[in-house]
PDB file of C-alpha atoms in Angstrom:
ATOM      1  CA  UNK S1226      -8.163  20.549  29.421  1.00  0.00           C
ATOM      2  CA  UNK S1227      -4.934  20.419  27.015  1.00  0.00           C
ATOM      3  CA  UNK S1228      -2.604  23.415  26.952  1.00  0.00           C
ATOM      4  CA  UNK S1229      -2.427  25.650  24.527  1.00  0.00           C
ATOM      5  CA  UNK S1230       1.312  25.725  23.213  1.00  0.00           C
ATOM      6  CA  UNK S1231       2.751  28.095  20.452  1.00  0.00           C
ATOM      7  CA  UNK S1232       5.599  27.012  18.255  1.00  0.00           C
ATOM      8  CA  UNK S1233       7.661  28.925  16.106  1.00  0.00           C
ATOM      9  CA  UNK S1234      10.419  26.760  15.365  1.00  0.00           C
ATOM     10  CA  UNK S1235       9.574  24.102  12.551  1.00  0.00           C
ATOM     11  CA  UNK S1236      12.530  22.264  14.042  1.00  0.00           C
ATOM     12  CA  UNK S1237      10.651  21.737  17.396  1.00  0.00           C
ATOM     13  CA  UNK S1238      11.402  18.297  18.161  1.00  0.00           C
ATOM     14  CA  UNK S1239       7.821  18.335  19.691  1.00  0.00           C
ATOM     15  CA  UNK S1240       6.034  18.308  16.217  1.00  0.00           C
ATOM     16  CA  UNK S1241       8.234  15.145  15.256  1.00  0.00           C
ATOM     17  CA  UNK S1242       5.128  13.853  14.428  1.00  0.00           C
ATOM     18  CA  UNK S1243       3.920  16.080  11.616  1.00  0.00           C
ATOM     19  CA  UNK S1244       7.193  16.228   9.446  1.00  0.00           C
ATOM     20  CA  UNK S1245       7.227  15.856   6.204  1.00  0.00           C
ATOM     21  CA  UNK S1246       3.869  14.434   5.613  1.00  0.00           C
ATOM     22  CA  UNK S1247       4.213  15.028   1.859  1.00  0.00           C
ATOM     23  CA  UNK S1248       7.270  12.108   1.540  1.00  0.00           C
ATOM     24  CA  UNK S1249       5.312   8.909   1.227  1.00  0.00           C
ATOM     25  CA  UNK S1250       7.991   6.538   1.545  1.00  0.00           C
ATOM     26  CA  UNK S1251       8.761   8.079   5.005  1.00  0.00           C
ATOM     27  CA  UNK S1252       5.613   8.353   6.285  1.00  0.00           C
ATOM     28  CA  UNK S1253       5.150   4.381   5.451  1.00  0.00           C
ATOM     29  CA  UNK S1254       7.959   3.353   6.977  1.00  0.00           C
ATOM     30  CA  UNK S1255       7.231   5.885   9.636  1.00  0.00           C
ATOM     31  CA  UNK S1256       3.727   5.648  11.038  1.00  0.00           C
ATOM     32  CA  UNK S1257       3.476   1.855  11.891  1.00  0.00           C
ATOM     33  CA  UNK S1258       6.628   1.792  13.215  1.00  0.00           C
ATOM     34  CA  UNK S1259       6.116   4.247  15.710  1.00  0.00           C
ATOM     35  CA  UNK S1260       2.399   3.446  15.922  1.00  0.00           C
ATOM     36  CA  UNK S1261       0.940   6.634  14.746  1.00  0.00           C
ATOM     37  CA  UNK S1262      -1.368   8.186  12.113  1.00  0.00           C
ATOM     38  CA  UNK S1263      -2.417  11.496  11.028  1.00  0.00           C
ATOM     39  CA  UNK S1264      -5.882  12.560  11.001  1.00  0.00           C
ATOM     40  CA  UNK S1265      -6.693  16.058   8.996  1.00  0.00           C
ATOM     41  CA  UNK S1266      -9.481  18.360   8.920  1.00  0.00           C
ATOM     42  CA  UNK S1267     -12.416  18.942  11.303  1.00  0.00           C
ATOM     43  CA  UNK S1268     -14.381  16.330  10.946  1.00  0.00           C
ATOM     44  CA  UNK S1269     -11.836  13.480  10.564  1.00  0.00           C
ATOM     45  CA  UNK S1270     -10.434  14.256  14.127  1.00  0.00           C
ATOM     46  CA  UNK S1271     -13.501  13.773  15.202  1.00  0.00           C
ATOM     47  CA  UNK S1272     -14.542  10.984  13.676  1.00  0.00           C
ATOM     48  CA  UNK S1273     -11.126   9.553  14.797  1.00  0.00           C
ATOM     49  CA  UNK S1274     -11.940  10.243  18.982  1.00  0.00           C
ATOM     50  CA  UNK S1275     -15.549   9.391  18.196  1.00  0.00           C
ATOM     51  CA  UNK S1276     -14.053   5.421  17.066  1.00  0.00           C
ATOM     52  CA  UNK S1277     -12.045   5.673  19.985  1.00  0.00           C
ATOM     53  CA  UNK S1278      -8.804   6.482  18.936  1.00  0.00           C
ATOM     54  CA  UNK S1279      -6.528   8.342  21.344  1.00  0.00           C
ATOM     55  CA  UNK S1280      -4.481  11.489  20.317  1.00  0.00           C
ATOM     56  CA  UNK S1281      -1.324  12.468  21.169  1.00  0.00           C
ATOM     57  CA  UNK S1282      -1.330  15.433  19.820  1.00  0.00           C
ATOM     58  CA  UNK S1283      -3.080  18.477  17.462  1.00  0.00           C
ATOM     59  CA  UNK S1284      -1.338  21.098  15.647  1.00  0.00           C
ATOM     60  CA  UNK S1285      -3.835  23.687  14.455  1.00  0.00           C
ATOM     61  CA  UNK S1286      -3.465  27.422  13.478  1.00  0.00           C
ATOM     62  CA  UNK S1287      -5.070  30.169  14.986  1.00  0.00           C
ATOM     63  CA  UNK S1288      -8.561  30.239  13.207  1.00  0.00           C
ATOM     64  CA  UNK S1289      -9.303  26.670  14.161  1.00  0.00           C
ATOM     65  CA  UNK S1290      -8.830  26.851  17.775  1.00  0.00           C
ATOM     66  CA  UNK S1291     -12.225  27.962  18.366  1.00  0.00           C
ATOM     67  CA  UNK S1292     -13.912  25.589  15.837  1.00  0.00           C
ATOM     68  CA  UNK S1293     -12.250  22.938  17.705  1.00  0.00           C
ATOM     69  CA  UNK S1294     -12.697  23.835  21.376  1.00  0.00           C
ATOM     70  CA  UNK S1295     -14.931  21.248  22.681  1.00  0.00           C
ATOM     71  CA  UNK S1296     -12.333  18.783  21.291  1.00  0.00           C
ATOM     72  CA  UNK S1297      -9.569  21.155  23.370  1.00  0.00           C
ATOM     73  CA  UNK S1298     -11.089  20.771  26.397  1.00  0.00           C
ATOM     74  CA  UNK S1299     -11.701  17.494  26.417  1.00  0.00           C
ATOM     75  CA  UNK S1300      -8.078  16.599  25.700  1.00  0.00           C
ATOM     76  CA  UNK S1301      -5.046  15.611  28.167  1.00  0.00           C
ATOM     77  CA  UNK S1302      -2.926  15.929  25.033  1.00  0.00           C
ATOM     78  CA  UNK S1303      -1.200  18.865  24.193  1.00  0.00           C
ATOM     79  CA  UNK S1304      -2.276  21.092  21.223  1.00  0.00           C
ATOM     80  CA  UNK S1305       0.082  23.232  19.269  1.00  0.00           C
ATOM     81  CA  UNK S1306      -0.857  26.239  17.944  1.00  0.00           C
ATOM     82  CA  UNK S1307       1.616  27.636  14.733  1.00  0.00           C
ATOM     83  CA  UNK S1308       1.011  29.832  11.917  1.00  0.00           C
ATOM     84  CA  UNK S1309      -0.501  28.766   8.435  1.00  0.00           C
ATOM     85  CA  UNK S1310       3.449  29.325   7.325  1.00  0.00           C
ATOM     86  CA  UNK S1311       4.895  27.240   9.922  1.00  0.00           C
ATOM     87  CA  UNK S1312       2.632  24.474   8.998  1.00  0.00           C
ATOM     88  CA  UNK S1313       3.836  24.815   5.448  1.00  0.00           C
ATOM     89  CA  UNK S1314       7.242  24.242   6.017  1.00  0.00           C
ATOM     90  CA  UNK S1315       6.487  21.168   8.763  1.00  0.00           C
ATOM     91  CA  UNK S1316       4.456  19.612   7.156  1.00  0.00           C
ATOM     92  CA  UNK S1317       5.791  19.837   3.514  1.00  0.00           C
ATOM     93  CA  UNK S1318       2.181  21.675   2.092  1.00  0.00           C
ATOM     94  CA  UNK S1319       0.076  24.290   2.445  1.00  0.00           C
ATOM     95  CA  UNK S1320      -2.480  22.870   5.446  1.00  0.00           C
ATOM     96  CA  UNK S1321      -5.658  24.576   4.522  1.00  0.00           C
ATOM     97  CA  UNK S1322      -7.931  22.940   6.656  1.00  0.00           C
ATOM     98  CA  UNK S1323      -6.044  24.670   9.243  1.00  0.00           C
ATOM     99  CA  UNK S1324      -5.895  21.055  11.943  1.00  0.00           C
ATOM    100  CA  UNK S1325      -4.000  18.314  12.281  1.00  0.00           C
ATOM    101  CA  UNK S1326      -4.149  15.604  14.808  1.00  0.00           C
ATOM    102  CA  UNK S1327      -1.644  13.026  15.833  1.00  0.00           C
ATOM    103  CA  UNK S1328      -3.680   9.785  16.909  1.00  0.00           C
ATOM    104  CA  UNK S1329      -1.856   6.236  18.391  1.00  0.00           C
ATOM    105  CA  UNK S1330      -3.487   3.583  16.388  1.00  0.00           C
ATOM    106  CA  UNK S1331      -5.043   0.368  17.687  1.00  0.00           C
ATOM    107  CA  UNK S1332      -3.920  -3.256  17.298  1.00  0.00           C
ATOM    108  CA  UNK S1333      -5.489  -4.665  14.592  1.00  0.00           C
ATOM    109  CA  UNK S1334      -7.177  -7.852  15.493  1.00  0.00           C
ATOM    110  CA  UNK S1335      -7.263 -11.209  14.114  1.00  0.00           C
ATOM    111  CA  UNK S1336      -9.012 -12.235  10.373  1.00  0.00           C
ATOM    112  CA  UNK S1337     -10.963 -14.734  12.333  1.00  0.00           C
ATOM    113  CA  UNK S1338     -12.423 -11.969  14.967  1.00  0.00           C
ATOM    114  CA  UNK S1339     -13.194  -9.949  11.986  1.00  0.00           C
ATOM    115  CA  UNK S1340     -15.517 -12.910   9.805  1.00  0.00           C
ATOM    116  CA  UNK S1341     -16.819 -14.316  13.140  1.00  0.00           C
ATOM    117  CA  UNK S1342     -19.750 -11.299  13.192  1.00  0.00           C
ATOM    118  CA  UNK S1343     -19.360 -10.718   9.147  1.00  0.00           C
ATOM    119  CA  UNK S1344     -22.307 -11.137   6.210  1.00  0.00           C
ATOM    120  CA  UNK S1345     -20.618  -9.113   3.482  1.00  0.00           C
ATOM    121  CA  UNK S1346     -17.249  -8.258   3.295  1.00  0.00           C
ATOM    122  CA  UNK S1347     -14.398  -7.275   1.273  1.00  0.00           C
ATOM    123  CA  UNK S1348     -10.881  -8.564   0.486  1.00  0.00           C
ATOM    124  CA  UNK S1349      -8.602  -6.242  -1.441  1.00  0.00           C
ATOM    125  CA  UNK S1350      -5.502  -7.633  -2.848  1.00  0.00           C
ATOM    126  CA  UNK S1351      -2.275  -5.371  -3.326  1.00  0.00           C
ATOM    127  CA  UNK S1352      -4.148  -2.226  -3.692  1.00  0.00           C
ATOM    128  CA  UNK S1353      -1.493   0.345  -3.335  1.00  0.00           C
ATOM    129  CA  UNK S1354      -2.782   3.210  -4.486  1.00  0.00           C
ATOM    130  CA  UNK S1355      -4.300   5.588  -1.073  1.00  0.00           C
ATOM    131  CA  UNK S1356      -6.703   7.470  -2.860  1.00  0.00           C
ATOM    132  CA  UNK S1357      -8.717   4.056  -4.148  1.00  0.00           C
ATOM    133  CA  UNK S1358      -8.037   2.614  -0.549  1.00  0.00           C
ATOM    134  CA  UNK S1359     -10.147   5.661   1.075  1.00  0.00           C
ATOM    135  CA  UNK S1360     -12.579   5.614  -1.611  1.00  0.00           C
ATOM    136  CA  UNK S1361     -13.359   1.754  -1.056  1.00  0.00           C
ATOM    137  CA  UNK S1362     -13.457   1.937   2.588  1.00  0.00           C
ATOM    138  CA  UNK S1363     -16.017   5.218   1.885  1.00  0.00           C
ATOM    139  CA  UNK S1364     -18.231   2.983  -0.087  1.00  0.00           C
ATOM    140  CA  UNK S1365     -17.891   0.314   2.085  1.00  0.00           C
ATOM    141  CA  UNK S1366     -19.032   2.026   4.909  1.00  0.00           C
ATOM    142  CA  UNK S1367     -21.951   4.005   3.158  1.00  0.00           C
ATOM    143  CA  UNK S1368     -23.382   0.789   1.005  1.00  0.00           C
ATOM    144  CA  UNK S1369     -23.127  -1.774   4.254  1.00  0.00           C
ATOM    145  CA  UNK S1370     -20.446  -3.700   3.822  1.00  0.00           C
ATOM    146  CA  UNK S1371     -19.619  -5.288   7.379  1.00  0.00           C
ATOM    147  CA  UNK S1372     -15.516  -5.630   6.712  1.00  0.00           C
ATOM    148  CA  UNK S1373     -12.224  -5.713   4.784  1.00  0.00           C
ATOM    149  CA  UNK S1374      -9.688  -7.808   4.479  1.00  0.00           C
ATOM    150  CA  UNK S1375      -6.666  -6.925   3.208  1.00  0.00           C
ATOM    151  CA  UNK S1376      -3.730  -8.507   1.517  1.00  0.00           C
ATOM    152  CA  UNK S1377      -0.450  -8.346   2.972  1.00  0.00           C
ATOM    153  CA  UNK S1378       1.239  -5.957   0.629  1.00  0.00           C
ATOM    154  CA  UNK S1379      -1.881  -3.565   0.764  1.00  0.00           C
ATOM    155  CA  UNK S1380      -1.583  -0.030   1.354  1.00  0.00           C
ATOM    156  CA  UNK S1381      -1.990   1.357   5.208  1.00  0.00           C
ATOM    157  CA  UNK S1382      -5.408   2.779   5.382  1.00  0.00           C
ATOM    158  CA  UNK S1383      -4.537   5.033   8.220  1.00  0.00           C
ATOM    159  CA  UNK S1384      -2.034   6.944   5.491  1.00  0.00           C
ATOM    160  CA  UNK S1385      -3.058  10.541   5.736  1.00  0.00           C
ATOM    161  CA  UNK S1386      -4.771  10.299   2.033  1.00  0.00           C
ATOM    162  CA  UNK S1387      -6.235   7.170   2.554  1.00  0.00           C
ATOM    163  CA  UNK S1388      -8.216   8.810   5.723  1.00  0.00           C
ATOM    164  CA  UNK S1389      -9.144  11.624   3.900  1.00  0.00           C
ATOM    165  CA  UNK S1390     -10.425  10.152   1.195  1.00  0.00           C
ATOM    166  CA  UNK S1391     -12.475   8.017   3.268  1.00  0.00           C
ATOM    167  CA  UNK S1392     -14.159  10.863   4.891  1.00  0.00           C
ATOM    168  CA  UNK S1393     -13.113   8.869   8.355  1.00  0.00           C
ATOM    169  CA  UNK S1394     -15.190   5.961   7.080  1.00  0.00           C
ATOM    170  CA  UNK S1395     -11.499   3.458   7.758  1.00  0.00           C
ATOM    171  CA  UNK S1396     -12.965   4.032  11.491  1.00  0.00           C
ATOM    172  CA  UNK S1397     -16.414   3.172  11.495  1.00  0.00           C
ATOM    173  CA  UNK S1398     -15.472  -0.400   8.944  1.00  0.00           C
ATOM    174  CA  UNK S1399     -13.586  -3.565  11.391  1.00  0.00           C
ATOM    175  CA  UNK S1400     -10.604  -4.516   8.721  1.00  0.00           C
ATOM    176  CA  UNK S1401      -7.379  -6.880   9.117  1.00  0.00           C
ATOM    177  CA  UNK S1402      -4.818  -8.076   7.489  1.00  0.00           C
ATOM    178  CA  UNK S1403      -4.644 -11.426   5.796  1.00  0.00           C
ATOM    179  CA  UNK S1404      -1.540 -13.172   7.035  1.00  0.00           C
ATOM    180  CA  UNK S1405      -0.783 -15.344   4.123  1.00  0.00           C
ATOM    181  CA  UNK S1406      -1.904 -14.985   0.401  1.00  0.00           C
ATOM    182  CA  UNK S1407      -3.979 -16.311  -1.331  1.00  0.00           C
ATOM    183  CA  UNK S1408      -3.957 -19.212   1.417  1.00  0.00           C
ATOM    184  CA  UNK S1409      -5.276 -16.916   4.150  1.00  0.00           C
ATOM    185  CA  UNK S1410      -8.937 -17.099   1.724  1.00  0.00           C
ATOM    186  CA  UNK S1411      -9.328 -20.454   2.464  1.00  0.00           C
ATOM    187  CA  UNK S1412     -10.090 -19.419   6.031  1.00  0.00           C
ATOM    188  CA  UNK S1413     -12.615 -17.192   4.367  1.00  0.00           C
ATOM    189  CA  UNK S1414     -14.208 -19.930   2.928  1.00  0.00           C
ATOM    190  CA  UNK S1415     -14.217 -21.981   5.839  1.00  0.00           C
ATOM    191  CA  UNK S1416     -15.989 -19.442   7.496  1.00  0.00           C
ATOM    192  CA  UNK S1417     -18.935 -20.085   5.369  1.00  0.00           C
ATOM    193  CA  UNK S1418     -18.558 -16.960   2.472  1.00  0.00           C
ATOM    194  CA  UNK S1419     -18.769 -17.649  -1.120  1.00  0.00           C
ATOM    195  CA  UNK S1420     -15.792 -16.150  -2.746  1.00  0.00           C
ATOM    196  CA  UNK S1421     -16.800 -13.420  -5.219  1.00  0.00           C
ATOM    197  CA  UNK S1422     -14.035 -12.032  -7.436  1.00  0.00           C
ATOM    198  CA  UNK S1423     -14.856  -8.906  -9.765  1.00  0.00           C
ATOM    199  CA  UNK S1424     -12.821  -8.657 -13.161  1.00  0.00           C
ATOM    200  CA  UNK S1425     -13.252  -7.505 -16.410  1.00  0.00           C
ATOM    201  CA  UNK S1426     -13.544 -10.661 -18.549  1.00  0.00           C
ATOM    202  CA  UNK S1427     -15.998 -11.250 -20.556  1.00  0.00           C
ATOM    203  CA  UNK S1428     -15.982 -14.950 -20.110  1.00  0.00           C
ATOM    204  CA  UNK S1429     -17.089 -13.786 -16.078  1.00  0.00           C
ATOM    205  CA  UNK S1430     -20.774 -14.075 -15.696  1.00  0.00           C
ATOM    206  CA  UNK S1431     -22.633 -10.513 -14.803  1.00  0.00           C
ATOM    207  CA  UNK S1432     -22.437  -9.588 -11.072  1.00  0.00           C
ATOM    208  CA  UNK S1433     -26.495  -9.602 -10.989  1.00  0.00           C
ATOM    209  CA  UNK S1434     -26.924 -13.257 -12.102  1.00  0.00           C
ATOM    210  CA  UNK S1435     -25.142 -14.655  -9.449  1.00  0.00           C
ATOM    211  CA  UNK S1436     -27.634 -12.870  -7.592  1.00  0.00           C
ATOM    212  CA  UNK S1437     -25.216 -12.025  -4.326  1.00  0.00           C
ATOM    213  CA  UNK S1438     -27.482 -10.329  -2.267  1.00  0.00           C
ATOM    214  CA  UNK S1439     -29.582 -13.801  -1.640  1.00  0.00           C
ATOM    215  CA  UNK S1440     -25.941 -15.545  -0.303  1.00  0.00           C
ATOM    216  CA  UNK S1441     -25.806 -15.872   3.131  1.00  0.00           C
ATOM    217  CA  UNK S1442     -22.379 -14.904   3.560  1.00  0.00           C
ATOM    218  CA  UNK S1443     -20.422 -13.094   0.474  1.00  0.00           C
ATOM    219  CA  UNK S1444     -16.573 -11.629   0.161  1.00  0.00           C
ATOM    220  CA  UNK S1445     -15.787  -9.517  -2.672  1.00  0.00           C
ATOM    221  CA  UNK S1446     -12.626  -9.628  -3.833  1.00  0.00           C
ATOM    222  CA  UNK S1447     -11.069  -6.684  -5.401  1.00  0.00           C
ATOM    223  CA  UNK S1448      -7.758  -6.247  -7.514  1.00  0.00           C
ATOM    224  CA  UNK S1449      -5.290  -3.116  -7.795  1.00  0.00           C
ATOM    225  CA  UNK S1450      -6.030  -0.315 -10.717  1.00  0.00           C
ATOM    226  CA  UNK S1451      -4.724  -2.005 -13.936  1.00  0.00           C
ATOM    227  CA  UNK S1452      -3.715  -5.714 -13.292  1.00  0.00           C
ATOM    228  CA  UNK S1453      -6.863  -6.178 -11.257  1.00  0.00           C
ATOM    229  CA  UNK S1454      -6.943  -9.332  -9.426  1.00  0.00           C
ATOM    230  CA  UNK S1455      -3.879 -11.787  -9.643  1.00  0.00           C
ATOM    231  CA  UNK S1456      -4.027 -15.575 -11.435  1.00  0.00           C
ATOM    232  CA  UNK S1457      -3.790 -17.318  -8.173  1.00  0.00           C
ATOM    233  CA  UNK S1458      -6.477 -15.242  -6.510  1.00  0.00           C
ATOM    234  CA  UNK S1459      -8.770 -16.216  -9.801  1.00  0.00           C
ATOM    235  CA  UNK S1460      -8.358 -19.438  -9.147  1.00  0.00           C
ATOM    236  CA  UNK S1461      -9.047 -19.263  -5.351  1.00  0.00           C
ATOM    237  CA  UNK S1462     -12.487 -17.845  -5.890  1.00  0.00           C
ATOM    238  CA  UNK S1463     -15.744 -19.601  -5.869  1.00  0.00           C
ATOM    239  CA  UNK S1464     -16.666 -17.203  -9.097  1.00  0.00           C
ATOM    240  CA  UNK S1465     -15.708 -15.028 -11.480  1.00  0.00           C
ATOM    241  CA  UNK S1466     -18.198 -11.966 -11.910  1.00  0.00           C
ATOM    242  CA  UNK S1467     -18.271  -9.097 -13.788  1.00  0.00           C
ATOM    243  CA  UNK S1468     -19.771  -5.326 -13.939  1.00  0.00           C
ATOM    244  CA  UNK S1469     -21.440  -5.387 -17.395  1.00  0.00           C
ATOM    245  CA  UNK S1470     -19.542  -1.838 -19.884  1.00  0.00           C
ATOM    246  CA  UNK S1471     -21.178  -0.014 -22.517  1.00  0.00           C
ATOM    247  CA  UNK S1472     -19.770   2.031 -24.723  1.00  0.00           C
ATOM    248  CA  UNK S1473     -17.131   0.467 -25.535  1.00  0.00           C
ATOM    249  CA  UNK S1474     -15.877   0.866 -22.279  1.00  0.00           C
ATOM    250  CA  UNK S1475     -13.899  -1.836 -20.887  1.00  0.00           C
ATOM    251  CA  UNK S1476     -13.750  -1.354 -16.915  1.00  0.00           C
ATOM    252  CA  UNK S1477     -14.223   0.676 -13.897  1.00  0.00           C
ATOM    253  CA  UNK S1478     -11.190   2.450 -12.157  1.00  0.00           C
ATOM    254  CA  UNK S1479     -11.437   0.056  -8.376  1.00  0.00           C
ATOM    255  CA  UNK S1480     -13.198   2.618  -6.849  1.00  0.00           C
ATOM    256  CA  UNK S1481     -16.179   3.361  -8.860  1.00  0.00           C
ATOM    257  CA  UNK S1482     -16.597  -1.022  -9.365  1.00  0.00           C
ATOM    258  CA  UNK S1483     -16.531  -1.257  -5.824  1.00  0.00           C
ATOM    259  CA  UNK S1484     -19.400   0.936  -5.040  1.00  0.00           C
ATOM    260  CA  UNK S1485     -21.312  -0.628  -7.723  1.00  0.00           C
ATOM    261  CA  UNK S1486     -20.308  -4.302  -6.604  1.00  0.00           C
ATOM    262  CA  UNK S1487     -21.019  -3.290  -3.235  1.00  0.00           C
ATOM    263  CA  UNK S1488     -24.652  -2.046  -3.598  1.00  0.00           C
ATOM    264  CA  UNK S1489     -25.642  -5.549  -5.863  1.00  0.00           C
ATOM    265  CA  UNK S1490     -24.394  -7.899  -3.045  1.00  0.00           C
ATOM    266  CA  UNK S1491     -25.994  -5.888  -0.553  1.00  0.00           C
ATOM    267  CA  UNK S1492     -29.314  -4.850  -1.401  1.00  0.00           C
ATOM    268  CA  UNK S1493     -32.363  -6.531  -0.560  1.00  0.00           C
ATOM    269  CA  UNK S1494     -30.568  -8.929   1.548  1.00  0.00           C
ATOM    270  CA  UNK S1495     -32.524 -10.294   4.739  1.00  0.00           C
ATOM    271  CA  UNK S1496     -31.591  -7.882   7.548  1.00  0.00           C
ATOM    272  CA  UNK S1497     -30.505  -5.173   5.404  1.00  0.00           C
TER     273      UNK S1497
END
């Protein structure tokens, strides 16, 4: 069972960790570097030991050490109990989910690992924004998508928002990083999928004629809010498709034409 340890000193060196969460630029420099990510609110810690991640430590206030006492005593790391002002000032805002959790994160593995056991999966390209990363990984999960691929200048999905957002689905969904870009599709392609990308041109034909849940093996590309999906990864795909507006509406923000793409090239599939 972890020990119970009560700080109250927000210079402790021992809650390094949870420092200025609020600074972005830190945090990204930060958390891969030292091979750490921060996992917030009840049910994200747990869904973050469920996947197998291993913590090295929690910082919780008072209230929340009961809630999370199964997780307490199943621990070897140590847990830090402060007070909802002490988190404040550590952590840069007001914590009102009351726990934090420091967890070491895995080694991603290879592209090629990830398509090998793949039907339908994803490939995001320079999607910075956190909030649209957790929201894509939380329809992902929820609509069957079997994996994501990322760019190389993608956001970190482990980011702090990004998990939240997700609802802890960037644990349950296999993702790596692309090494190269676009070349590193052409290993996609290889590996039997028909390249999908989703844009807003008319001259695209509609998502539903291309009829993706009959493919055997389909990757959705997806662009970054605004500039969507660059020339060169265009012209890498197999096909242009589109979400058809009304309303004079011309787009989606990434998030919401995600879900939707995601449900047309998954449903009614064989094995769904």
């Amino acid at each position: 069972m972890a020990d119970l340890i009560t700080v109250d000193d927000p210079d402790d060196p021992r809650l390094r960790d949870y420092t200025g969460l609020t600074d972005v630029e830190l945090r990204r420099r930060r958390e891969p570097a030292e091979g750490l990510f921060i996992a917030e609110g009840e049910k994200v810690i747990r869904r973050a030991a469920d996947a197998g991640y291993e913590m090295r430590s929690m910082l919780l206030t008072a209230k929340w050490v009961d809630v999370m006492r199964d997780v307490i005593d199943e621990l070897r790391a140590p847990v830090y109990t402060v007070s909802p002002e002490l988190a404040e000032r550590v952590t840069g805002y007001h914590v009102h989910r009351g726990a934090l959790a420091s967890m070491q994160r895995k080694l991603l593995p290879p592209a090629d690992d990830i398509l090998a056991g793949a039907r339908r999966v994803v490939i995001m390209e320079s999607v910075n924004d956190h909030t649209n990363i957790g929201a894509i990984f939380r329809s992902a999960a929820a609509l069957g998508m079997d994996a994501v691929l990322l760019s190389p200048d993608c956001a970190d999905p482990l980011y702090r928002r990004s998990v939240k957002v997700s609802m802890g689905a960037v644990f349950s969904v296999p993702y790596a990083r692309l090494e190269t870009w676009p070349k590193g599709l052409e290993a996609v392609r290889e590996a039997g999928f028909t390249l999908l990308a989703l844009t807003p041109d008319e001259k695209a034909k509609i998502l539903d004629e291309t009829a993706p849940h009959t493919m055997e093996r389909v990757a959705l590309m997806l662009g970054a809010e605004g500039g969507g999906l660059s020339r060169r990864a265009l012209a890498a795909a197999d096909e242009r498709v589109r979400i058809p507006m009304a309303h004079g509406v011309d787009s989606l923000n990434v998030g919401a034409a995600a879900a939707v793409a995601f449900y047309a090239v998954t449903t009614g599939r064989p094995g769904s």
